[in-house]
């Protein structure tokens, strides 16, 4: 079966078409600037063995239109700037697609940010599921409405195809209350569902399962997963089940990230509001979008910050030192929370590619039994690799994540049940 994986943002729509016979990616791409004030919409796509193609299309107002564009591209109706007309919506058969007919798409899997406490696993999309995603909009005010737009767009253009929602929060629902509750009065939890939810769950779940397959760990095994990308989070897992995570009610908490500040004293918000005459929303926007590596070093991309670190730039040195310091504190605290650690896994853009970052993450953690093999660490890049020294008590691995495949696997399972 071929499965279309959709990740809809407020003005973007990412897609991947995966052949589940061999779990290979047939095509992938991205529609950007949907419904924005920009005069054009951008389409980027590629498929196996082909170069990345980029097109500027006439403005696309809705996610449903963006879905039509994606489906046209997949069947080989190639809209060009000149041909595309938002009014007649007609596309012309000019390129070669990857499928002959839309009927080849067996199911659609959607990434959905916030499942709240309702969803502990993925679910087949029906009216009740949509209502529950709507109910969780207060918890994911930017993402859940966008995810719903993606779902509705697919229902419009592929009405007979089963659809599945895969939640970013679901994996972390196994956390016990002592880990997910905040120590504020109970009514804030019972009335408003204020608690830690955790994110990147699809990635953590994929890595947790792969770790159990690869590492031959004993029963009761304790694993810390470091998903280190532009957004970063840690999870602590016992026997592959999440018992704690670094993100909170929103993805702002935890590590120093590309643009997010991570953990800080919440009193900072009121202090800044008073002193800078800003609203709480403006302060949170600053903490989400202008902080982290960007706020400290002026660049959110780890590669650029590393280059400046190497050049001896003081702001970059501080940013990199803080990034590593906070990360090490979390690794140590999760090891303490679980009463030990058997394996430490690195994944996502930084975790998979940045040997210096991985070395920094475990610097001084030999007392926990974590010891890298410097050569193996330096060579590991984007491939499943053990990077710990032979005499390291804790196994350390690089395992590339694959969120789209995890979504496609869930979708296949639920759509064919
Ligand atoms: P992701 O959000 O998983 O796509 O990860 C993006 C982050 O990974 C960015 O900060 C990139 O700079 C970082 N990254 C990718 N490759 C490398 C590399 N070779 N060295 C350092 N950071 C990298």
CSV table of C-alpha atoms and ligand atoms in Angstrom, one decimal:
chain,number,residue,atom,x,y,z
A,1,UNK,CA,0.0,0.0,0.0
A,2,UNK,CA,1.1,3.6,-0.7
A,3,UNK,CA,0.6,6.0,2.2
A,4,UNK,CA,0.6,9.8,2.0
A,5,UNK,CA,2.0,11.4,5.1
A,6,UNK,CA,0.9,15.0,5.7
A,7,UNK,CA,2.3,17.5,8.2
A,8,UNK,CA,0.3,20.7,7.9
A,9,UNK,CA,1.5,23.9,9.5
A,10,UNK,CA,-0.4,27.2,9.6
A,11,UNK,CA,0.9,28.3,6.2
A,12,UNK,CA,2.6,25.2,5.0
A,13,UNK,CA,1.9,21.6,4.0
A,14,UNK,CA,4.7,19.0,4.0
A,15,UNK,CA,4.1,15.6,2.3
A,16,UNK,CA,5.7,12.3,1.8
A,17,UNK,CA,4.4,9.4,-0.3
A,18,UNK,CA,5.8,6.1,1.1
A,19,UNK,CA,5.5,2.6,-0.5
A,20,UNK,CA,4.9,0.3,2.5
A,21,UNK,CA,5.9,-2.8,0.5
A,22,UNK,CA,9.5,-1.8,1.2
A,23,UNK,CA,9.0,1.3,3.3
A,24,UNK,CA,10.7,3.5,0.6
A,25,UNK,CA,10.0,7.2,0.0
A,26,UNK,CA,8.5,7.6,-3.4
A,27,UNK,CA,8.2,11.4,-3.3
A,28,UNK,CA,8.3,14.2,-0.8
A,29,UNK,CA,7.8,17.9,-0.8
A,30,UNK,CA,6.5,21.1,0.7
A,31,UNK,CA,4.0,23.8,-0.2
A,32,UNK,CA,4.8,27.0,1.6
A,33,UNK,CA,3.1,30.4,2.0
A,34,UNK,CA,-0.5,29.1,1.9
A,35,UNK,CA,-3.0,31.9,2.6
A,36,UNK,CA,-0.4,34.4,3.6
A,37,UNK,CA,-0.2,38.0,2.3
A,38,UNK,CA,2.6,36.9,-0.1
A,39,UNK,CA,1.7,37.1,-3.8
A,40,UNK,CA,2.9,33.6,-4.5
A,41,UNK,CA,2.9,30.1,-3.1
A,42,UNK,CA,6.0,28.0,-3.2
A,43,UNK,CA,6.1,24.3,-4.1
A,44,UNK,CA,9.3,22.2,-3.6
A,45,UNK,CA,9.3,18.5,-4.3
A,46,UNK,CA,11.5,15.7,-5.3
A,47,UNK,CA,11.4,12.0,-5.8
A,48,UNK,CA,13.8,9.2,-5.9
A,49,UNK,CA,16.7,9.8,-8.2
A,50,UNK,CA,15.4,13.2,-9.2
A,51,UNK,CA,16.7,16.6,-8.5
A,52,UNK,CA,14.7,18.9,-6.2
A,53,UNK,CA,12.2,20.9,-8.1
A,54,UNK,CA,11.1,24.4,-7.0
A,55,UNK,CA,8.2,26.3,-8.4
A,56,UNK,CA,6.5,29.6,-7.6
A,57,UNK,CA,2.7,29.2,-8.1
A,58,UNK,CA,0.0,31.8,-8.1
A,59,UNK,CA,-1.2,32.4,-4.5
A,60,UNK,CA,-2.9,29.5,-3.0
A,61,UNK,CA,-5.5,30.6,-0.4
A,62,UNK,CA,-6.4,27.3,1.4
A,63,UNK,CA,-4.9,24.0,2.5
A,64,UNK,CA,-7.5,22.3,0.3
A,65,UNK,CA,-6.0,24.0,-2.8
A,66,UNK,CA,-2.5,23.1,-1.6
A,67,UNK,CA,-3.6,19.5,-1.3
A,68,UNK,CA,-4.9,19.6,-4.8
A,69,UNK,CA,-1.5,20.9,-6.0
A,70,UNK,CA,0.3,18.0,-4.1
A,71,UNK,CA,-2.0,15.4,-5.7
A,72,UNK,CA,-1.6,16.9,-9.1
A,73,UNK,CA,2.2,16.7,-8.8
A,74,UNK,CA,2.0,13.1,-7.6
A,75,UNK,CA,0.0,12.1,-10.7
A,76,UNK,CA,2.1,14.1,-13.1
A,77,UNK,CA,-0.1,17.1,-13.6
A,78,UNK,CA,2.6,19.7,-13.3
A,79,UNK,CA,1.4,23.2,-12.6
A,80,UNK,CA,3.7,25.9,-13.7
A,81,UNK,CA,3.5,29.5,-12.8
A,82,UNK,CA,2.0,30.4,-16.1
A,83,UNK,CA,-0.4,27.6,-16.2
A,84,UNK,CA,-1.8,27.7,-12.7
A,85,UNK,CA,-4.9,29.7,-12.3
A,86,UNK,CA,-6.3,29.8,-8.8
A,87,UNK,CA,-9.8,30.5,-10.3
A,88,UNK,CA,-10.1,27.6,-12.8
A,89,UNK,CA,-7.9,25.3,-10.7
A,90,UNK,CA,-7.0,23.4,-13.8
A,91,UNK,CA,-3.7,21.7,-14.1
A,92,UNK,CA,-2.0,20.5,-17.3
A,93,UNK,CA,-0.4,17.1,-17.8
A,94,UNK,CA,3.2,18.2,-18.5
A,95,UNK,CA,5.5,16.2,-16.2
A,96,UNK,CA,5.7,12.6,-15.1
A,97,UNK,CA,4.2,11.7,-11.8
A,98,UNK,CA,5.0,8.9,-9.4
A,99,UNK,CA,1.5,7.3,-9.5
A,100,UNK,CA,-0.8,6.7,-12.3
A,101,UNK,CA,-4.0,7.3,-10.4
A,102,UNK,CA,-5.0,8.8,-7.0
A,103,UNK,CA,-6.6,5.5,-6.2
A,104,UNK,CA,-3.1,4.2,-5.6
A,105,UNK,CA,-3.1,6.2,-2.3
A,106,UNK,CA,-4.3,3.7,0.2
A,107,UNK,CA,-4.4,5.9,3.3
A,108,UNK,CA,-3.3,9.3,4.6
A,109,UNK,CA,-1.5,9.8,7.9
A,110,UNK,CA,-1.5,13.2,9.6
A,111,UNK,CA,0.9,14.5,12.1
A,112,UNK,CA,-1.1,16.2,14.8
A,113,UNK,CA,0.6,18.2,17.5
A,114,UNK,CA,-1.6,18.0,20.6
A,115,UNK,CA,-3.6,15.0,21.6
A,116,UNK,CA,-4.0,16.2,25.2
A,117,UNK,CA,-4.9,13.4,27.6
A,118,UNK,CA,-7.4,11.9,25.2
A,119,UNK,CA,-5.0,10.2,22.9
A,120,UNK,CA,-2.4,7.6,24.1
A,121,UNK,CA,-2.0,6.2,20.6
A,122,UNK,CA,-2.8,7.1,16.9
A,123,UNK,CA,-6.4,6.9,15.8
A,124,UNK,CA,-8.5,6.5,12.7
A,125,UNK,CA,-10.0,9.9,11.9
A,126,UNK,CA,-13.7,10.1,12.4
A,127,UNK,CA,-16.0,12.9,13.7
A,128,UNK,CA,-15.2,12.0,17.3
A,129,UNK,CA,-11.5,12.2,16.6
A,130,UNK,CA,-11.9,15.6,14.9
A,131,UNK,CA,-13.9,16.9,17.8
A,132,UNK,CA,-11.2,15.8,20.2
A,133,UNK,CA,-8.5,17.5,18.2
A,134,UNK,CA,-10.7,20.6,18.3
A,135,UNK,CA,-11.1,20.3,22.0
A,136,UNK,CA,-7.3,20.4,22.3
A,137,UNK,CA,-6.9,23.7,20.4
A,138,UNK,CA,-6.3,25.6,23.7
A,139,UNK,CA,-3.3,23.4,24.3
A,140,UNK,CA,-2.0,23.7,20.8
A,141,UNK,CA,-3.4,27.0,19.5
A,142,UNK,CA,-1.0,27.4,16.6
A,143,UNK,CA,-0.6,23.8,15.4
A,144,UNK,CA,-3.9,21.9,16.0
A,145,UNK,CA,-6.0,24.3,13.8
A,146,UNK,CA,-3.4,23.9,11.0
A,147,UNK,CA,-3.4,20.1,11.5
A,148,UNK,CA,-7.2,20.2,11.2
A,149,UNK,CA,-7.0,22.2,8.0
A,150,UNK,CA,-4.7,19.5,6.6
A,151,UNK,CA,-7.2,16.8,7.6
A,152,UNK,CA,-10.2,18.6,6.2
A,153,UNK,CA,-8.3,19.4,3.0
A,154,UNK,CA,-7.6,15.6,2.5
A,155,UNK,CA,-11.2,14.7,3.3
A,156,UNK,CA,-12.3,17.1,0.6
A,157,UNK,CA,-10.0,15.9,-2.1
A,158,UNK,CA,-9.7,12.2,-1.1
A,159,UNK,CA,-13.1,11.5,0.4
A,160,UNK,CA,-13.0,7.7,0.3
A,161,UNK,CA,-9.5,7.3,1.6
A,162,UNK,CA,-9.0,6.3,5.3
A,163,UNK,CA,-7.1,8.9,7.3
A,164,UNK,CA,-5.2,8.5,10.6
A,165,UNK,CA,-4.1,11.1,13.2
A,166,UNK,CA,-0.7,10.5,14.8
A,167,UNK,CA,-0.1,12.7,17.9
A,168,UNK,CA,3.2,14.3,18.9
A,169,UNK,CA,2.1,13.9,22.6
A,170,UNK,CA,0.8,10.3,22.6
A,171,UNK,CA,4.1,8.6,23.4
A,172,UNK,CA,4.6,10.6,26.6
A,173,UNK,CA,1.2,9.6,28.0
A,174,UNK,CA,2.8,6.7,29.9
A,175,UNK,CA,4.5,9.2,32.3
A,176,UNK,CA,3.4,8.8,35.9
A,177,UNK,CA,1.7,11.8,37.7
A,178,UNK,CA,4.8,12.6,39.7
A,179,UNK,CA,6.6,13.3,36.4
A,180,UNK,CA,3.8,15.0,34.5
A,181,UNK,CA,2.1,17.2,37.2
A,182,UNK,CA,3.3,20.7,38.1
A,183,UNK,CA,3.3,21.6,41.8
A,184,UNK,CA,0.6,24.2,41.5
A,185,UNK,CA,-2.9,23.9,43.1
A,186,UNK,CA,-4.8,20.8,41.9
A,187,UNK,CA,-7.7,22.8,40.3
A,188,UNK,CA,-5.3,24.0,37.6
A,189,UNK,CA,-4.9,20.4,36.5
A,190,UNK,CA,-8.5,19.3,37.0
A,191,UNK,CA,-10.1,22.4,35.5
A,192,UNK,CA,-7.5,23.4,32.9
A,193,UNK,CA,-5.5,20.3,32.2
A,194,UNK,CA,-2.3,22.2,33.0
A,195,UNK,CA,0.4,19.5,33.1
A,196,UNK,CA,3.5,18.3,31.2
A,197,UNK,CA,2.6,16.7,27.9
A,198,UNK,CA,5.9,16.4,26.0
A,199,UNK,CA,6.4,16.6,22.3
A,200,UNK,CA,8.5,15.0,19.4
A,201,UNK,CA,6.6,11.9,20.6
A,202,UNK,CA,6.6,10.2,17.2
A,203,UNK,CA,10.4,10.5,17.0
A,204,UNK,CA,10.9,9.4,20.6
A,205,UNK,CA,8.6,6.4,20.0
A,206,UNK,CA,10.4,5.4,16.8
A,207,UNK,CA,13.8,5.6,18.5
A,208,UNK,CA,12.6,3.8,21.6
A,209,UNK,CA,11.3,0.9,19.5
A,210,UNK,CA,14.5,0.8,17.4
A,211,UNK,CA,16.7,0.9,20.5
A,212,UNK,CA,14.9,-2.2,21.9
A,213,UNK,CA,15.4,-4.0,18.5
A,214,UNK,CA,19.1,-3.0,18.1
A,215,UNK,CA,20.7,-3.1,21.5
A,216,UNK,CA,19.7,-6.3,23.1
A,217,UNK,CA,19.1,-4.7,26.5
A,218,UNK,CA,17.9,-6.6,29.6
A,219,UNK,CA,14.3,-6.3,30.9
A,220,UNK,CA,13.7,-3.1,32.9
A,221,UNK,CA,16.3,-1.3,30.7
A,222,UNK,CA,16.7,2.4,31.1
A,223,UNK,CA,17.3,4.5,28.1
A,224,UNK,CA,17.7,8.3,27.6
A,225,UNK,CA,16.8,9.6,24.1
A,226,UNK,CA,18.2,12.9,23.0
A,227,UNK,CA,16.3,14.4,20.1
A,228,UNK,CA,18.5,17.3,19.2
A,229,UNK,CA,17.3,19.3,16.3
A,230,UNK,CA,16.2,22.9,15.8
A,231,UNK,CA,13.6,21.9,18.5
A,232,UNK,CA,15.1,19.6,21.1
A,233,UNK,CA,13.8,17.3,23.8
A,234,UNK,CA,14.9,14.4,25.9
A,235,UNK,CA,12.9,11.4,27.0
A,236,UNK,CA,13.6,8.9,29.8
A,237,UNK,CA,12.3,5.4,28.9
A,238,UNK,CA,12.0,2.2,30.8
A,239,UNK,CA,11.5,-0.9,28.6
A,240,UNK,CA,10.7,1.5,25.7
A,241,UNK,CA,8.0,3.4,27.6
A,242,UNK,CA,8.3,7.0,28.4
A,243,UNK,CA,8.6,7.9,32.1
A,244,UNK,CA,9.7,11.5,31.8
A,245,UNK,CA,10.5,14.1,29.1
A,246,UNK,CA,12.0,17.6,29.0
A,247,UNK,CA,9.2,19.5,27.2
A,248,UNK,CA,6.2,20.7,29.1
A,249,UNK,CA,2.6,21.8,28.4
A,250,UNK,CA,4.2,23.5,25.3
A,251,UNK,CA,7.4,22.7,23.5
A,252,UNK,CA,9.1,25.8,25.1
A,253,UNK,CA,10.4,23.9,28.2
A,254,UNK,CA,13.6,22.0,28.7
A,255,UNK,CA,16.8,22.3,26.6
A,256,UNK,CA,18.4,25.4,25.0
A,257,UNK,CA,17.1,25.1,21.4
A,258,UNK,CA,17.5,26.9,18.0
A,259,UNK,CA,15.1,29.7,18.9
A,260,UNK,CA,13.5,28.5,22.2
A,261,UNK,CA,15.0,29.4,25.6
A,262,UNK,CA,14.1,26.2,27.4
A,263,UNK,CA,13.6,26.1,31.1
A,264,UNK,CA,13.7,29.3,33.1
A,265,UNK,CA,12.0,30.8,36.2
A,266,UNK,CA,8.4,31.7,35.1
A,267,UNK,CA,8.6,34.9,37.1
A,268,UNK,CA,10.8,36.3,34.3
A,269,UNK,CA,7.6,36.7,32.2
A,270,UNK,CA,5.9,39.3,34.5
A,271,UNK,CA,9.3,41.0,35.1
A,272,UNK,CA,9.8,41.6,31.4
A,273,UNK,CA,6.2,42.6,30.9
A,274,UNK,CA,6.5,45.3,33.5
A,275,UNK,CA,9.9,46.6,32.5
A,276,UNK,CA,9.6,46.5,28.7
A,277,UNK,CA,5.8,47.2,28.6
A,278,UNK,CA,5.2,44.0,26.7
A,279,UNK,CA,2.2,41.6,26.9
A,280,UNK,CA,2.7,38.0,28.1
A,281,UNK,CA,2.0,36.9,24.5
A,282,UNK,CA,4.8,39.1,23.3
A,283,UNK,CA,7.2,37.7,25.9
A,284,UNK,CA,6.3,34.1,25.1
A,285,UNK,CA,6.8,34.9,21.4
A,286,UNK,CA,10.3,36.2,22.2
A,287,UNK,CA,11.0,33.1,24.2
A,288,UNK,CA,9.8,30.8,21.5
A,289,UNK,CA,11.1,32.5,18.4
A,290,UNK,CA,14.0,34.8,19.3
A,291,UNK,CA,15.8,33.0,22.1
A,292,UNK,CA,18.0,29.9,22.5
A,293,UNK,CA,21.0,29.8,20.1
A,294,UNK,CA,19.5,32.7,18.1
A,295,UNK,CA,19.0,34.9,21.2
A,296,UNK,CA,22.5,34.2,22.6
A,297,UNK,CA,24.6,33.9,19.4
A,298,UNK,CA,22.5,35.6,16.8
A,299,UNK,CA,21.9,32.4,14.7
A,300,UNK,CA,19.6,29.5,15.3
A,301,UNK,CA,21.5,27.1,13.1
A,302,UNK,CA,23.9,24.9,15.1
A,303,UNK,CA,26.4,24.6,12.1
A,304,UNK,CA,26.7,28.4,12.0
A,305,UNK,CA,27.0,28.8,15.7
A,306,UNK,CA,29.7,26.1,15.8
A,307,UNK,CA,31.7,27.9,13.0
A,308,UNK,CA,31.6,31.1,15.2
A,309,UNK,CA,32.6,29.1,18.2
A,310,UNK,CA,35.6,27.8,16.3
A,311,UNK,CA,36.4,31.3,15.4
A,312,UNK,CA,36.5,32.3,19.0
A,313,UNK,CA,33.4,34.5,19.1
A,314,UNK,CA,32.4,35.1,22.8
A,315,UNK,CA,28.6,35.0,22.2
A,316,UNK,CA,28.9,31.7,20.3
A,317,UNK,CA,31.2,30.3,23.0
A,318,UNK,CA,28.6,31.1,25.7
A,319,UNK,CA,25.7,29.7,23.6
A,320,UNK,CA,27.5,26.4,22.9
A,321,UNK,CA,28.6,26.1,26.5
A,322,UNK,CA,25.1,26.7,27.8
A,323,UNK,CA,23.6,24.3,25.2
A,324,UNK,CA,25.9,21.6,26.5
A,325,UNK,CA,25.6,22.4,30.2
A,326,UNK,CA,21.8,22.3,30.2
A,327,UNK,CA,21.8,19.1,28.2
A,328,UNK,CA,24.2,17.4,30.6
A,329,UNK,CA,22.0,18.5,33.5
A,330,UNK,CA,19.0,16.9,31.9
A,331,UNK,CA,20.9,13.7,31.1
A,332,UNK,CA,22.1,13.5,34.7
A,333,UNK,CA,18.6,14.2,36.2
A,334,UNK,CA,16.9,11.6,34.0
A,335,UNK,CA,19.5,9.0,35.0
A,336,UNK,CA,18.8,9.9,38.6
A,337,UNK,CA,15.1,9.8,38.1
A,338,UNK,CA,15.3,6.3,36.6
A,339,UNK,CA,17.9,5.1,39.1
A,340,UNK,CA,20.5,4.5,36.3
A,341,UNK,CA,20.9,4.4,32.6
A,342,UNK,CA,21.8,1.6,30.2
A,343,UNK,CA,21.8,3.4,26.9
A,344,UNK,CA,22.0,7.0,25.6
A,345,UNK,CA,20.7,7.7,22.1
A,346,UNK,CA,21.3,10.7,19.9
A,347,UNK,CA,19.0,11.6,17.1
A,348,UNK,CA,17.7,14.5,14.8
A,349,UNK,CA,19.8,17.1,12.9
A,350,UNK,CA,22.4,17.8,15.7
A,351,UNK,CA,22.3,14.4,17.4
A,352,UNK,CA,22.8,12.6,14.1
A,353,UNK,CA,25.5,14.8,12.6
A,354,UNK,CA,27.3,16.9,15.1
A,355,UNK,CA,30.1,14.8,16.7
A,356,UNK,CA,31.4,17.8,18.8
A,357,UNK,CA,27.9,18.4,20.1
A,358,UNK,CA,27.6,14.7,21.2
A,359,UNK,CA,31.0,14.9,22.9
A,360,UNK,CA,29.9,18.0,24.7
A,361,UNK,CA,26.6,16.4,25.8
A,362,UNK,CA,28.5,13.7,27.7
A,363,UNK,CA,31.5,15.7,28.9
A,364,UNK,CA,32.2,14.8,32.5
A,365,UNK,CA,29.5,12.1,32.6
A,366,UNK,CA,32.1,9.2,33.0
A,367,UNK,CA,30.9,8.9,36.6
A,368,UNK,CA,27.5,7.7,35.2
A,369,UNK,CA,29.4,5.0,33.2
A,370,UNK,CA,29.1,7.0,29.9
A,371,UNK,CA,32.3,6.9,27.8
A,372,UNK,CA,32.5,7.7,24.1
A,373,UNK,CA,35.0,6.2,21.6
A,374,UNK,CA,36.3,9.4,20.1
A,375,UNK,CA,37.0,7.9,16.7
A,376,UNK,CA,33.7,6.1,16.4
A,377,UNK,CA,31.9,9.3,17.5
A,378,UNK,CA,33.8,11.5,15.0
A,379,UNK,CA,32.9,9.1,12.1
A,380,UNK,CA,29.2,8.6,13.0
A,381,UNK,CA,27.0,10.6,10.8
A,382,UNK,CA,23.4,9.9,9.9
A,383,UNK,CA,23.7,6.1,10.3
A,384,UNK,CA,22.9,3.7,13.1
A,385,UNK,CA,26.2,3.5,14.9
A,386,UNK,CA,27.4,2.6,18.3
A,387,UNK,CA,29.8,5.3,19.5
A,388,UNK,CA,30.6,4.3,23.1
A,389,UNK,CA,33.9,2.9,24.1
A,390,UNK,CA,34.1,-0.9,24.5
A,391,UNK,CA,34.5,-0.4,28.3
A,392,UNK,CA,31.6,2.0,28.6
A,393,UNK,CA,29.0,0.7,31.0
A,394,UNK,CA,26.4,2.7,29.1
A,395,UNK,CA,25.9,2.0,25.4
A,396,UNK,CA,25.8,5.2,23.4
A,397,UNK,CA,24.3,5.2,19.9
A,398,UNK,CA,23.5,7.4,17.0
A,399,UNK,CA,20.1,6.3,15.6
A,400,UNK,CA,18.6,8.5,12.8
A,401,UNK,CA,14.9,9.3,13.4
A,402,UNK,CA,12.2,8.8,10.8
A,403,UNK,CA,9.0,10.4,12.0
A,404,UNK,CA,7.3,10.1,8.6
A,405,UNK,CA,7.9,6.3,8.5
A,406,UNK,CA,6.5,6.0,12.1
A,407,UNK,CA,3.4,7.9,11.0
A,408,UNK,CA,3.1,5.7,7.8
A,409,UNK,CA,3.4,2.5,9.9
A,410,UNK,CA,0.6,3.6,12.3
A,411,UNK,CA,-1.5,4.6,9.3
A,412,UNK,CA,-1.0,1.3,7.6
A,413,UNK,CA,-1.9,-0.6,10.8
A,414,UNK,CA,-5.1,1.3,11.5
A,415,UNK,CA,-6.2,1.7,7.9
A,416,UNK,CA,-6.0,-2.1,7.3
A,417,UNK,CA,-7.4,-3.3,10.6
B,1,LIG,P1,16.4,19.2,12.6
B,1,LIG,O1,15.5,20.2,13.3
B,1,LIG,O2,16.3,17.8,13.1
B,1,LIG,O3,16.3,19.3,11.1
B,1,LIG,O4,17.9,19.7,12.9
B,1,LIG,C1,18.3,21.0,12.5
B,1,LIG,C2,19.6,21.3,13.3
B,1,LIG,O5,20.6,20.3,13.0
B,1,LIG,C3,20.2,22.7,12.9
B,1,LIG,O6,20.6,23.4,14.0
B,1,LIG,C4,21.4,22.3,12.1
B,1,LIG,O7,22.4,23.3,12.2
B,1,LIG,C5,21.8,21.0,12.8
B,1,LIG,N1,22.8,20.3,12.0
B,1,LIG,C6,22.6,19.6,10.9
B,1,LIG,N2,23.8,19.0,10.5
B,1,LIG,C7,24.7,19.4,11.4
B,1,LIG,C8,26.2,19.2,11.5
B,1,LIG,N3,26.8,18.5,10.6
B,1,LIG,N4,26.8,19.8,12.5
B,1,LIG,C9,26.1,20.5,13.4
B,1,LIG,N5,24.8,20.7,13.4
B,1,LIG,C10,24.1,20.2,12.4
